[in-house]
Amino acid sequence: MEDWAKHVNDVWKDQATSLPDQVAFEEAIEGGAVVYGPFGSYT
């Protein structure tokens, strides 16, 4: 993903402010953390 912020704003505009930025997301995934978000939910 070249521009994470643009992707989040395009796909999850209503939830964009509550999602982690690209660095925080990658650090969480690499650290084995759970990242909560609209990825598997219905909106």
Short mmCIF file of C-alpha atoms in Angstrom, two decimals:
data_model
loop_
_atom_site.label_atom_id
_atom_site.label_comp_id
_atom_site.label_asym_id
_atom_site.label_seq_id
_atom_site.Cartn_x
_atom_site.Cartn_y
_atom_site.Cartn_z
CA MET A 1 0.00 0.00 0.00
CA GLU A 2 1.67 3.14 -1.16
CA ASP A 3 -0.60 5.71 0.50
CA TRP A 4 -2.29 4.23 3.56
CA ALA A 5 -4.04 7.47 4.58
CA LYS A 6 -5.63 7.81 1.13
CA HIS A 7 -6.68 4.16 1.14
CA VAL A 8 -8.30 4.48 4.58
CA ASN A 9 -10.09 7.67 3.56
CA ASP A 10 -11.31 6.08 0.31
CA VAL A 11 -12.49 2.79 1.83
CA TRP A 12 -13.46 3.64 5.41
CA LYS A 13 -14.18 7.37 5.25
CA ASP A 14 -16.64 7.34 8.16
CA GLN A 15 -14.16 5.51 10.42
CA ALA A 16 -10.89 7.03 9.15
CA THR A 17 -10.26 9.14 12.24
CA SER A 18 -10.51 6.13 14.55
CA LEU A 19 -8.11 3.89 12.59
CA PRO A 20 -4.36 3.69 13.22
CA ASP A 21 -1.96 5.32 10.81
CA GLN A 22 0.25 3.10 8.65
CA VAL A 23 3.20 3.00 11.07
CA ALA A 24 1.03 2.16 14.08
CA PHE A 25 -0.85 -0.49 12.08
CA GLU A 26 2.35 -2.18 10.88
CA GLU A 27 3.89 -2.09 14.37
CA ALA A 28 0.77 -3.62 15.89
CA ILE A 29 0.59 -6.42 13.33
CA GLU A 30 4.31 -7.18 13.57
CA GLY A 31 4.06 -7.19 17.37
CA GLY A 32 1.20 -9.68 17.36
CA ALA A 33 -1.39 -7.17 18.56
CA VAL A 34 -5.03 -7.20 17.60
CA VAL A 35 -6.04 -4.24 15.45
CA TYR A 36 -9.70 -3.42 15.88
CA GLY A 37 -11.45 -1.67 13.06
CA PRO A 38 -14.11 -1.96 10.39
CA PHE A 39 -12.10 -4.53 8.44
CA GLY A 40 -14.56 -7.34 9.10
CA SER A 41 -17.70 -5.49 10.05
CA TYR A 42 -20.82 -4.35 8.33
CA THR A 43 -21.40 -0.64 7.90
#
